[in-house]
Amino acid sequence: MPRKGCASARSFARGFLWAAGLAAVAVPLAVRGWTFAIEQSSLEVALPDIRSGTWEITGNRANIRPTVSAGGDSASFDFAPSSLILTDRLSFAQSGQSLTLRNLRTDLSQTKVQLDYRATGPWLERVAINGELRMDAGRIDHPRLLSQAWHFEGSVSGRLAALRIDGTLTSAAGLAAELDVQLHPGGAVSITAETSLEGPEDVRALAATFTDWPALLTVESGTAQLSVDAWMSPEDGLEITGRAELESMTGIVNRTAVSGLSGEVRGVLEQDKLSADFRDVRIAGINPGIPISDVRFSGDYTASTSSPLEGTLDIQHARAAFLDGRLRIPPGTYALANGSVQVPVELQEVSLGRLMEVYPAEGLSGSGKLQGRIPLEITSGGEVRVSGGRVSAMDPGGQLQLPADKLQAMLGSNQAMNLVVQALQNFHYSVLNSTIDYDEQGKLTLGLRLEGRNPELRGGQPVVLNVNLEEDIPALLTSLQLSGRVNEAVTRRVREMLQESGKETAP
């Protein structure tokens, strides 16, 4: 988005340089002390195409109404309303991606050009421009942008070699950004763009501007301050620094409710390296059906531009509250290989009783605290796998009460399960260990080992149970989301997705 101001400035400067040359034609015949003035002249002329490095500007023509005042040393041009420079196509190519502006109109009304033709040095240092500036692009094309019209309104000042343009850039979708473009001697350009987002309308304008905006991301409230600084030069290439300051953002990501997202994210792109820094990112709540709260995260990510999904994630701090206990990722450096990353998630003092409460089946209850370690593998496509996770109960154990009808549904009705069904209706356990595996299709497999007793079974004799359980987690979460345990917006989205897929109810 910011490059529009840079490219237009080059076209604008070239057009002025040509117009300024009109006054210089008479200079060889002039002597010091002479003056002349031309009021409200009208010029319509085709300008030459410009090709310089990665820039290409074609279809240039001027339709201007200048008032010219000239003397022995300098000339000034003041432009009347409807003075335009028109450009059919302006393009800039960098790293295999092309930015193209089509049907560009540069309005020179209320703009003044000063030409110092007695000075020495390049023309770019002898022409100054000051005043108000308006530009309109009928369409801007870029792989990261949705094609649409853009409008710029602001001011221009300085000599062509060090021209500054600042003002407001607005997309047809309604995204507005404050833009500051500075041209530097030698061909370098620095650009700063800043925008503020407040509420869903601003976010919708942002979503209608960029191609990579997630289709299932909806923002309902909160504010964001976004800024981008870019530096382009023949020697250094392109360098970009971006920053996002988020405050109390609330919305939906796919089928998960997110509330109270705050923090700062910084990103840097320079030559063949990109990096992102997450500083004190906080989320009040994440709820896909089972709530996670008080999320805190700080970390860094670095990668090469050629392999952006195969970088290194450096976690300094990552924790959350979960079922009256805690989730934690140990500080460390985690490498992404083949587009996936493995991170160990530690469970600390998780309440078995709260876990039974959130499970969508009545009559389940229990007590005790759980701890464990679950190695998560997350792919670039968002798929999650677990292999060899382990969870165990903390001393001194606890109690399980699982109604017979629920157990029959979970364990089956064969004769071998009768003892298990009877024991777990009131089981006092001293040992609870479980292995955990989870595949990309969403199947959770628990290898559960229980040691304890049921006071009402066989005189309270010790009982050891080994049970394998399977759960379809996507179906479980769908059931929770449809039950209203997340929020109304998530429930509505899940119902719409089920209807689109031809399923009237949840699995």
Coordinates of C-alpha atoms in Angstrom, one line a residue:
M1 CA 0.0 0.0 0.0
P2 CA 2.6 2.7 0.9
R3 CA 4.5 2.4 -2.4
K4 CA 1.7 4.2 -4.2
G5 CA 3.0 7.6 -2.8
C6 CA 6.6 6.7 -3.9
A7 CA 5.8 5.7 -7.4
S8 CA 3.4 8.6 -8.0
A9 CA 6.0 11.0 -6.6
R10 CA 8.4 9.9 -9.3
S11 CA 5.9 10.4 -12.1
F12 CA 4.9 13.7 -10.6
A13 CA 8.5 14.8 -10.4
R14 CA 9.2 13.8 -14.0
G15 CA 6.2 15.7 -15.2
F16 CA 7.2 18.9 -13.4
L17 CA 10.8 18.6 -14.6
W18 CA 9.5 18.5 -18.2
A19 CA 7.2 21.5 -17.7
A20 CA 9.9 23.4 -16.0
G21 CA 12.1 23.0 -19.0
L22 CA 9.7 25.1 -21.0
A23 CA 11.0 28.2 -19.3
A24 CA 14.6 27.2 -19.8
V25 CA 14.3 27.4 -23.6
A26 CA 14.5 31.1 -23.5
V27 CA 17.4 31.3 -21.0
P28 CA 20.3 31.4 -23.6
L29 CA 18.7 34.6 -25.0
A30 CA 18.2 36.2 -21.6
V31 CA 20.3 38.6 -19.7
R32 CA 20.2 39.3 -16.0
G33 CA 17.4 41.7 -14.9
W34 CA 14.8 40.7 -17.4
T35 CA 11.3 39.4 -16.4
F36 CA 8.2 38.2 -18.1
A37 CA 4.8 36.8 -17.0
I38 CA 2.3 34.6 -18.7
E39 CA -1.1 34.3 -17.0
Q40 CA -3.6 31.5 -17.4
S41 CA -1.8 29.7 -20.3
S42 CA -3.0 26.3 -21.4
L43 CA -0.8 23.4 -22.4
E44 CA -1.8 19.9 -23.6
V45 CA 1.2 17.7 -24.4
A46 CA 2.3 14.0 -24.4
L47 CA 5.2 13.3 -22.1
P48 CA 7.8 10.6 -22.7
D49 CA 7.6 7.2 -21.1
I50 CA 10.0 6.6 -18.3
R51 CA 11.9 3.4 -17.6
S52 CA 14.5 3.4 -14.7
G53 CA 15.6 0.2 -13.0
T54 CA 12.5 -1.5 -11.7
W55 CA 10.3 1.5 -12.4
E56 CA 8.2 1.8 -15.6
I57 CA 5.8 4.8 -16.3
T58 CA 3.9 4.8 -19.6
G59 CA 1.1 6.8 -21.2
N60 CA 2.1 10.2 -19.6
R61 CA 0.4 13.4 -20.7
A62 CA 0.0 16.8 -19.3
N63 CA -3.2 19.0 -19.4
I64 CA -2.1 22.0 -17.4
R65 CA -3.1 25.7 -17.0
P66 CA 0.0 27.4 -15.5
T67 CA 0.7 31.1 -14.7
V68 CA 4.4 31.6 -15.4
S69 CA 6.6 34.3 -13.9
A70 CA 10.2 34.3 -15.0
G71 CA 13.3 36.4 -14.5
G72 CA 17.0 36.2 -15.2
D73 CA 17.7 33.5 -12.5
S74 CA 14.5 31.6 -11.9
A75 CA 11.0 30.9 -13.0
S76 CA 7.9 30.0 -11.0
F77 CA 4.8 28.1 -12.2
D78 CA 1.4 28.4 -10.4
F79 CA -1.3 26.0 -11.6
A80 CA -4.9 26.8 -12.0
P81 CA -7.7 24.3 -11.1
S82 CA -8.0 21.3 -13.4
S83 CA -4.3 21.1 -14.1
L84 CA -3.6 17.4 -14.4
I85 CA -0.8 15.0 -15.2
L86 CA -2.3 11.7 -16.5
T87 CA -0.5 8.4 -16.5
D88 CA -1.9 5.2 -18.0
R89 CA 0.3 2.8 -16.2
L90 CA 3.0 2.9 -13.5
S91 CA 4.6 -0.3 -12.3
F92 CA 7.3 -1.3 -9.8
A93 CA 8.8 -4.8 -9.6
Q94 CA 10.6 -6.2 -6.5
S95 CA 11.4 -9.8 -5.6
G96 CA 9.2 -11.2 -8.4
Q97 CA 6.1 -9.3 -7.3
S98 CA 4.8 -6.3 -9.3
L99 CA 2.9 -3.3 -8.0
T100 CA 0.9 -1.6 -10.8
L101 CA -1.1 1.6 -10.7
R102 CA -3.5 2.2 -13.6
N103 CA -5.2 5.4 -14.8
L104 CA -3.3 7.7 -12.4
R105 CA -4.4 11.3 -12.2
T106 CA -2.2 13.9 -10.4
D107 CA -4.0 17.1 -9.7
L108 CA -1.6 20.1 -9.6
S109 CA -4.2 22.7 -8.5
Q110 CA -2.8 25.0 -5.8
T111 CA 0.7 23.7 -6.4
K112 CA 3.7 25.9 -7.2
V113 CA 6.9 25.0 -9.0
Q114 CA 10.1 27.0 -8.6
L115 CA 12.9 26.6 -11.3
D116 CA 16.4 27.9 -10.5
Y117 CA 18.0 27.6 -14.0
R118 CA 21.0 29.7 -13.2
A119 CA 22.2 27.3 -10.5
T120 CA 24.6 24.5 -11.2
G121 CA 24.0 20.9 -10.5
P122 CA 21.5 18.3 -11.7
W123 CA 17.9 19.4 -12.6
L124 CA 16.5 17.4 -9.7
E125 CA 18.3 19.8 -7.3
R126 CA 17.2 22.9 -9.2
V127 CA 13.4 22.4 -9.2
A128 CA 11.3 22.8 -6.0
I129 CA 7.6 22.0 -5.6
N130 CA 5.3 23.2 -2.8
G131 CA 1.6 23.1 -2.3
E132 CA -1.4 20.8 -2.1
L133 CA -1.5 17.6 -4.0
R134 CA -4.3 15.1 -5.0
M135 CA -3.8 11.8 -6.7
D136 CA -6.3 9.2 -7.8
A137 CA -5.5 5.7 -9.1
G138 CA -8.3 4.0 -11.0
R139 CA -6.9 0.6 -9.8
I140 CA -3.9 -0.7 -8.0
D141 CA -2.8 -4.3 -8.6
H142 CA -0.5 -6.3 -6.3
P143 CA -0.5 -10.0 -5.3
R144 CA -1.2 -8.9 -1.6
L145 CA -3.9 -6.4 -2.5
L146 CA -7.5 -6.7 -3.7
S147 CA -7.7 -4.6 -6.9
Q148 CA -9.6 -1.4 -6.3
A149 CA -9.3 2.4 -6.6
W150 CA -7.2 4.5 -4.3
H151 CA -7.2 8.2 -3.4
F152 CA -4.4 10.4 -2.0
E153 CA -4.8 13.9 -0.7
G154 CA -2.1 15.9 1.1
S155 CA 0.9 18.2 0.5
V156 CA 4.1 18.2 -1.4
S157 CA 7.3 20.2 -0.6
G158 CA 11.0 20.4 -1.3
R159 CA 13.3 20.0 -4.3
L160 CA 12.8 17.1 -6.6
A161 CA 16.0 15.4 -5.3
A162 CA 14.6 15.5 -1.7
L163 CA 10.9 15.7 -2.2
R164 CA 8.5 15.1 0.6
I165 CA 4.8 14.1 0.2
D166 CA 2.5 13.6 3.2
G167 CA -1.2 13.2 3.5
T168 CA -4.0 10.6 3.7
L169 CA -4.2 7.5 1.5
T170 CA -7.7 5.9 1.2
S171 CA -8.8 2.7 -0.5
A172 CA -12.2 2.4 -2.1
A173 CA -13.1 -0.1 0.7
G174 CA -12.6 2.7 3.2
L175 CA -9.2 1.9 4.7
A176 CA -7.4 5.2 5.5
A177 CA -3.8 5.6 6.4
E178 CA -1.6 8.6 7.0
L179 CA 1.3 8.5 4.5
D180 CA 4.7 10.2 4.6
V181 CA 7.0 9.8 1.6
Q182 CA 10.5 11.2 1.5
L183 CA 12.7 11.0 -1.6
H184 CA 16.4 11.1 -1.0
P185 CA 19.4 12.0 -3.3
G186 CA 20.7 9.0 -5.0
G187 CA 17.3 7.4 -5.6
A188 CA 16.5 6.1 -2.1
V189 CA 12.9 6.4 -0.8
S190 CA 11.6 6.3 2.8
I191 CA 7.9 5.7 3.5
T192 CA 5.9 5.8 6.7
A193 CA 2.2 4.7 6.8
E194 CA 0.0 4.7 9.9
T195 CA -3.6 3.8 10.5
S196 CA -6.0 3.2 13.4
L197 CA -8.7 0.6 13.6
E198 CA -11.6 1.1 15.9
G199 CA -14.4 -1.5 15.8
P200 CA -15.7 -3.8 13.1
E201 CA -16.2 -1.3 10.3
D202 CA -12.5 -0.4 10.2
V203 CA -11.6 -4.1 10.3
R204 CA -13.9 -4.9 7.5
A205 CA -12.2 -2.2 5.4
L206 CA -8.9 -3.8 6.2
A207 CA -10.2 -7.2 5.2
A208 CA -11.5 -5.8 1.9
T209 CA -8.0 -4.4 1.1
F210 CA -5.7 -7.4 1.5
T211 CA -5.9 -10.8 -0.2
D212 CA -4.5 -12.8 2.8
W213 CA -7.1 -11.7 5.3
P214 CA -8.6 -14.9 6.9
A215 CA -12.1 -15.5 5.7
L216 CA -13.2 -16.9 9.1
L217 CA -11.8 -14.1 11.2
T218 CA -14.4 -11.6 12.6
V219 CA -13.5 -8.7 14.9
E220 CA -16.4 -7.4 17.0
S221 CA -14.7 -4.7 19.1
G222 CA -11.3 -3.3 20.2
T223 CA -8.7 -1.0 18.8
A224 CA -5.5 -1.4 16.8
Q225 CA -2.7 1.0 15.9
L226 CA -0.8 -0.1 12.8
S227 CA 2.3 1.4 11.3
V228 CA 4.8 0.5 8.5
D229 CA 8.2 2.0 7.8
A230 CA 9.8 1.2 4.5
W231 CA 13.2 2.0 3.0
M232 CA 14.0 1.4 -0.7
S233 CA 17.3 2.2 -2.3
P234 CA 19.5 0.9 -5.2
E235 CA 22.2 -0.2 -2.7
D236 CA 20.1 -1.7 0.1
G237 CA 17.0 -3.0 -1.7
L238 CA 13.8 -3.1 0.3
E239 CA 13.6 -3.0 4.1
I240 CA 10.2 -2.9 5.9
T241 CA 9.4 -2.6 9.6
G242 CA 5.9 -3.0 10.9
R243 CA 4.2 -2.6 14.3
A244 CA 0.8 -3.4 15.6
E245 CA -0.5 -2.3 19.0
L246 CA -3.6 -4.2 20.0
E247 CA -6.0 -3.2 22.7
S248 CA -9.0 -5.3 24.0
M249 CA -9.7 -7.0 20.6
T250 CA -12.7 -9.4 20.7
G251 CA -14.0 -11.6 17.9
I252 CA -14.1 -15.1 16.4
V253 CA -11.4 -17.1 14.7
N254 CA -13.0 -19.9 12.7
R255 CA -15.2 -21.5 15.5
T256 CA -13.3 -20.1 18.5
A257 CA -14.3 -17.1 20.5
V258 CA -11.4 -14.8 21.5
S259 CA -11.7 -11.9 23.9
G260 CA -9.5 -9.2 25.4
L261 CA -6.5 -9.6 23.0
S262 CA -3.9 -6.9 23.8
G263 CA -0.2 -6.5 23.2
E264 CA 2.4 -5.5 20.7
V265 CA 3.7 -7.3 17.6
R266 CA 6.6 -6.0 15.5
G267 CA 7.8 -7.4 12.2
V268 CA 10.9 -6.7 10.1
L269 CA 11.6 -7.7 6.5
E270 CA 15.1 -6.9 5.2
Q271 CA 16.9 -8.5 2.2
D272 CA 16.4 -12.3 2.7
K273 CA 15.3 -12.3 6.3
L274 CA 12.0 -11.7 8.1
S275 CA 11.3 -11.6 11.9
A276 CA 8.4 -11.1 14.2
D277 CA 8.5 -10.1 17.9
F278 CA 5.6 -10.7 20.2
R279 CA 5.8 -8.5 23.4
D280 CA 3.5 -9.1 26.3
V281 CA 0.6 -10.5 24.3
R282 CA -2.4 -11.1 26.5
I283 CA -5.7 -12.8 25.8
A284 CA -8.5 -12.7 28.4
G285 CA -10.2 -15.8 27.0
I286 CA -10.0 -18.4 24.2
N287 CA -13.0 -20.6 24.0
P288 CA -13.4 -23.3 21.3
G289 CA -15.9 -25.1 23.6
I290 CA -13.5 -25.7 26.6
P291 CA -12.4 -22.3 28.0
I292 CA -8.8 -21.2 28.3
S293 CA -8.2 -17.9 30.1
D294 CA -5.5 -15.4 31.1
V295 CA -3.2 -16.3 28.2
R296 CA 0.2 -14.6 28.3
F297 CA 2.8 -14.9 25.6
S298 CA 6.2 -13.4 24.7
G299 CA 8.5 -14.7 21.9
D300 CA 10.3 -14.1 18.7
Y301 CA 10.2 -15.7 15.2
T302 CA 12.8 -15.6 12.5
A303 CA 13.0 -17.1 9.1
S304 CA 14.3 -16.6 5.6
T305 CA 12.0 -15.0 3.0
S306 CA 12.5 -18.0 0.7
S307 CA 11.2 -20.4 3.4
P308 CA 9.0 -18.3 5.7
L309 CA 7.4 -21.4 7.3
E310 CA 10.6 -23.1 8.2
G311 CA 12.1 -20.6 10.8
T312 CA 12.8 -20.6 14.5
L313 CA 10.3 -19.8 17.3
D314 CA 12.0 -18.5 20.5
I315 CA 9.5 -18.6 23.4
Q316 CA 10.3 -16.5 26.4
H317 CA 7.0 -16.8 28.2
A318 CA 3.8 -18.8 27.5
R319 CA 1.2 -19.7 30.0
A320 CA -2.6 -19.8 30.5
A321 CA -5.2 -20.7 33.1
F322 CA -7.1 -24.0 32.3
L323 CA -9.8 -25.8 34.3
D324 CA -8.7 -24.3 37.6
G325 CA -5.1 -25.2 36.8
R326 CA -2.4 -24.0 34.4
L327 CA -1.0 -24.7 30.9
R328 CA 2.6 -23.8 30.2
I329 CA 5.1 -24.0 27.4
P330 CA 8.7 -24.1 28.7
P331 CA 10.9 -21.3 27.5
G332 CA 13.1 -22.5 24.7
T333 CA 13.9 -22.4 20.9
Y334 CA 11.7 -24.5 18.7
A335 CA 12.5 -25.1 15.0
L336 CA 9.9 -25.4 12.3
A337 CA 10.7 -28.2 9.9
N338 CA 8.6 -29.0 6.8
G339 CA 6.1 -26.4 7.8
S340 CA 5.4 -27.8 11.3
V341 CA 6.7 -27.1 14.9
Q342 CA 6.7 -29.3 18.0
V343 CA 6.1 -27.7 21.4
P344 CA 5.6 -29.4 24.7
V345 CA 2.6 -28.2 26.7
E346 CA 2.7 -28.8 30.5
L347 CA -0.4 -29.4 32.5
Q348 CA -0.2 -28.2 36.1
E349 CA -2.8 -28.8 38.8
V350 CA -5.7 -29.2 36.3
S351 CA -9.0 -30.0 38.1
L352 CA -10.5 -33.4 37.2
G353 CA -13.8 -32.2 38.6
R354 CA -13.9 -29.2 36.2
L355 CA -13.0 -31.5 33.3
M356 CA -16.0 -33.6 34.1
E357 CA -18.2 -30.5 34.3
V358 CA -17.3 -29.3 30.8
Y359 CA -17.7 -32.7 29.2
P360 CA -21.2 -32.7 27.5
A361 CA -22.7 -35.6 29.4
E362 CA -24.7 -35.3 32.7
G363 CA -23.9 -37.3 35.8
L364 CA -20.1 -37.3 35.5
S365 CA -18.2 -36.1 38.5
G366 CA -14.8 -36.5 40.0
S367 CA -12.1 -34.9 42.2
G368 CA -8.3 -34.7 42.2
K369 CA -5.6 -32.7 40.3
L370 CA -3.9 -33.7 37.1
Q371 CA -0.4 -33.0 35.8
G372 CA 1.4 -34.0 32.6
R373 CA 3.2 -33.2 29.4
I374 CA 1.6 -33.2 25.9
P375 CA 4.0 -32.8 22.9
L376 CA 2.0 -30.8 20.3
E377 CA 2.9 -30.8 16.7
I378 CA 1.3 -28.0 14.8
T379 CA 1.5 -27.7 11.0
S380 CA 1.3 -24.6 8.9
G381 CA -2.2 -25.6 7.9
G382 CA -3.4 -25.6 11.5
E383 CA -3.5 -29.4 11.9
V384 CA -2.6 -30.7 15.4
R385 CA -1.0 -34.0 16.3
V386 CA 0.0 -35.5 19.6
S387 CA 2.2 -38.6 20.0
G388 CA 3.2 -40.0 23.4
G389 CA 1.6 -37.5 25.7
R390 CA 1.3 -38.4 29.4
V391 CA -1.1 -37.2 32.2
S392 CA -1.2 -38.5 35.7
A393 CA -3.1 -37.6 39.0
M394 CA -1.3 -35.8 41.7
D395 CA -1.1 -37.3 45.2
P396 CA -3.3 -38.2 47.1
G397 CA -5.5 -39.2 44.2
G398 CA -9.3 -38.6 44.2
Q399 CA -12.7 -40.0 43.3
L400 CA -14.6 -40.8 40.1
Q401 CA -18.4 -41.3 39.8
L402 CA -19.5 -42.3 36.3
P403 CA -23.2 -43.4 35.8
A404 CA -23.6 -46.9 34.4
D405 CA -25.6 -45.7 31.3
K406 CA -22.8 -43.2 30.4
L407 CA -20.2 -45.9 30.9
Q408 CA -22.0 -48.4 28.8
A409 CA -22.1 -45.8 25.9
M410 CA -18.4 -45.1 26.3
L411 CA -17.1 -48.6 26.9
G412 CA -19.6 -50.9 25.1
S413 CA -21.9 -53.5 26.5
N414 CA -19.8 -56.6 26.3
Q415 CA -19.4 -58.9 29.4
A416 CA -15.8 -58.0 29.9
M417 CA -16.7 -54.4 30.7
N418 CA -19.2 -55.1 33.4
L419 CA -16.6 -54.9 36.2
V420 CA -15.3 -51.7 34.8
V421 CA -18.8 -50.2 34.8
Q422 CA -19.5 -51.3 38.3
A423 CA -16.2 -50.1 39.7
L424 CA -16.3 -46.6 38.1
Q425 CA -19.7 -45.8 39.5
N426 CA -17.9 -44.8 42.8
F427 CA -14.2 -45.3 42.3
H428 CA -11.6 -44.0 44.8
Y429 CA -8.3 -43.9 42.9
S430 CA -4.8 -43.6 44.2
V431 CA -3.2 -43.9 40.7
L432 CA -4.5 -42.4 37.5
N433 CA -2.1 -42.5 34.5
S434 CA -2.9 -42.0 30.9
T435 CA -1.1 -41.9 27.6
I436 CA -2.5 -39.4 25.0
D437 CA -2.3 -39.6 21.2
Y438 CA -4.2 -37.4 18.8
D439 CA -4.1 -37.6 15.0
E440 CA -4.8 -35.0 12.3
Q441 CA -8.3 -36.5 11.7
G442 CA -9.3 -35.4 15.2
K443 CA -9.3 -38.8 17.0
L444 CA -8.1 -38.7 20.6
T445 CA -6.9 -42.0 22.1
L446 CA -6.4 -42.4 25.8
G447 CA -4.6 -45.4 27.3
L448 CA -6.0 -45.1 30.9
R449 CA -4.7 -47.0 33.9
L450 CA -6.5 -46.7 37.3
E451 CA -5.6 -48.2 40.6
G452 CA -7.9 -47.9 43.6
R453 CA -11.1 -49.4 45.0
N454 CA -14.9 -49.1 45.1
P455 CA -16.1 -49.4 48.7
E456 CA -19.3 -51.0 47.4
L457 CA -17.7 -53.6 45.2
R458 CA -16.2 -56.9 46.5
G459 CA -15.7 -55.5 50.0
G460 CA -13.6 -52.6 48.8
Q461 CA -10.8 -54.9 47.4
P462 CA -8.1 -53.2 45.3
V463 CA -9.0 -52.9 41.6
V464 CA -6.6 -52.2 38.7
L465 CA -8.3 -51.1 35.5
N466 CA -6.7 -50.6 32.1
V467 CA -9.0 -49.0 29.6
N468 CA -8.5 -47.6 26.1
L469 CA -10.9 -44.7 25.2
E470 CA -11.4 -42.9 21.9
E471 CA -13.0 -39.5 21.4
D472 CA -13.8 -37.6 18.2
I473 CA -12.6 -34.2 19.3
P474 CA -14.1 -32.1 16.4
A475 CA -17.5 -33.7 17.0
L476 CA -17.1 -33.1 20.8
L477 CA -16.3 -29.4 20.2
T478 CA -19.1 -29.1 17.7
S479 CA -21.5 -30.4 20.3
L480 CA -20.2 -27.9 22.9
Q481 CA -20.4 -25.0 20.5
L482 CA -24.0 -25.8 19.6
S483 CA -24.9 -26.1 23.2
G484 CA -24.3 -22.4 23.7
R485 CA -21.2 -22.9 25.9
V486 CA -19.1 -20.5 23.7
N487 CA -21.3 -17.6 22.6
E488 CA -24.2 -16.9 20.2
A489 CA -22.0 -15.8 17.4
V490 CA -20.0 -19.1 17.4
T491 CA -23.2 -21.2 17.6
R492 CA -24.6 -19.3 14.6
R493 CA -21.5 -19.8 12.6
V494 CA -21.3 -23.5 13.4
R495 CA -24.9 -24.0 12.4
E496 CA -24.3 -22.2 9.1
M497 CA -21.2 -24.3 8.4
L498 CA -23.2 -27.5 9.1
Q499 CA -25.9 -26.4 6.8
E500 CA -23.4 -25.6 4.0
S501 CA -21.9 -29.1 4.4
G502 CA -25.3 -30.7 4.3
K503 CA -25.4 -31.7 8.0
E504 CA -28.4 -30.5 9.8
T505 CA -27.1 -31.3 13.3
A506 CA -23.8 -31.9 15.0
P507 CA -22.2 -35.3 15.0

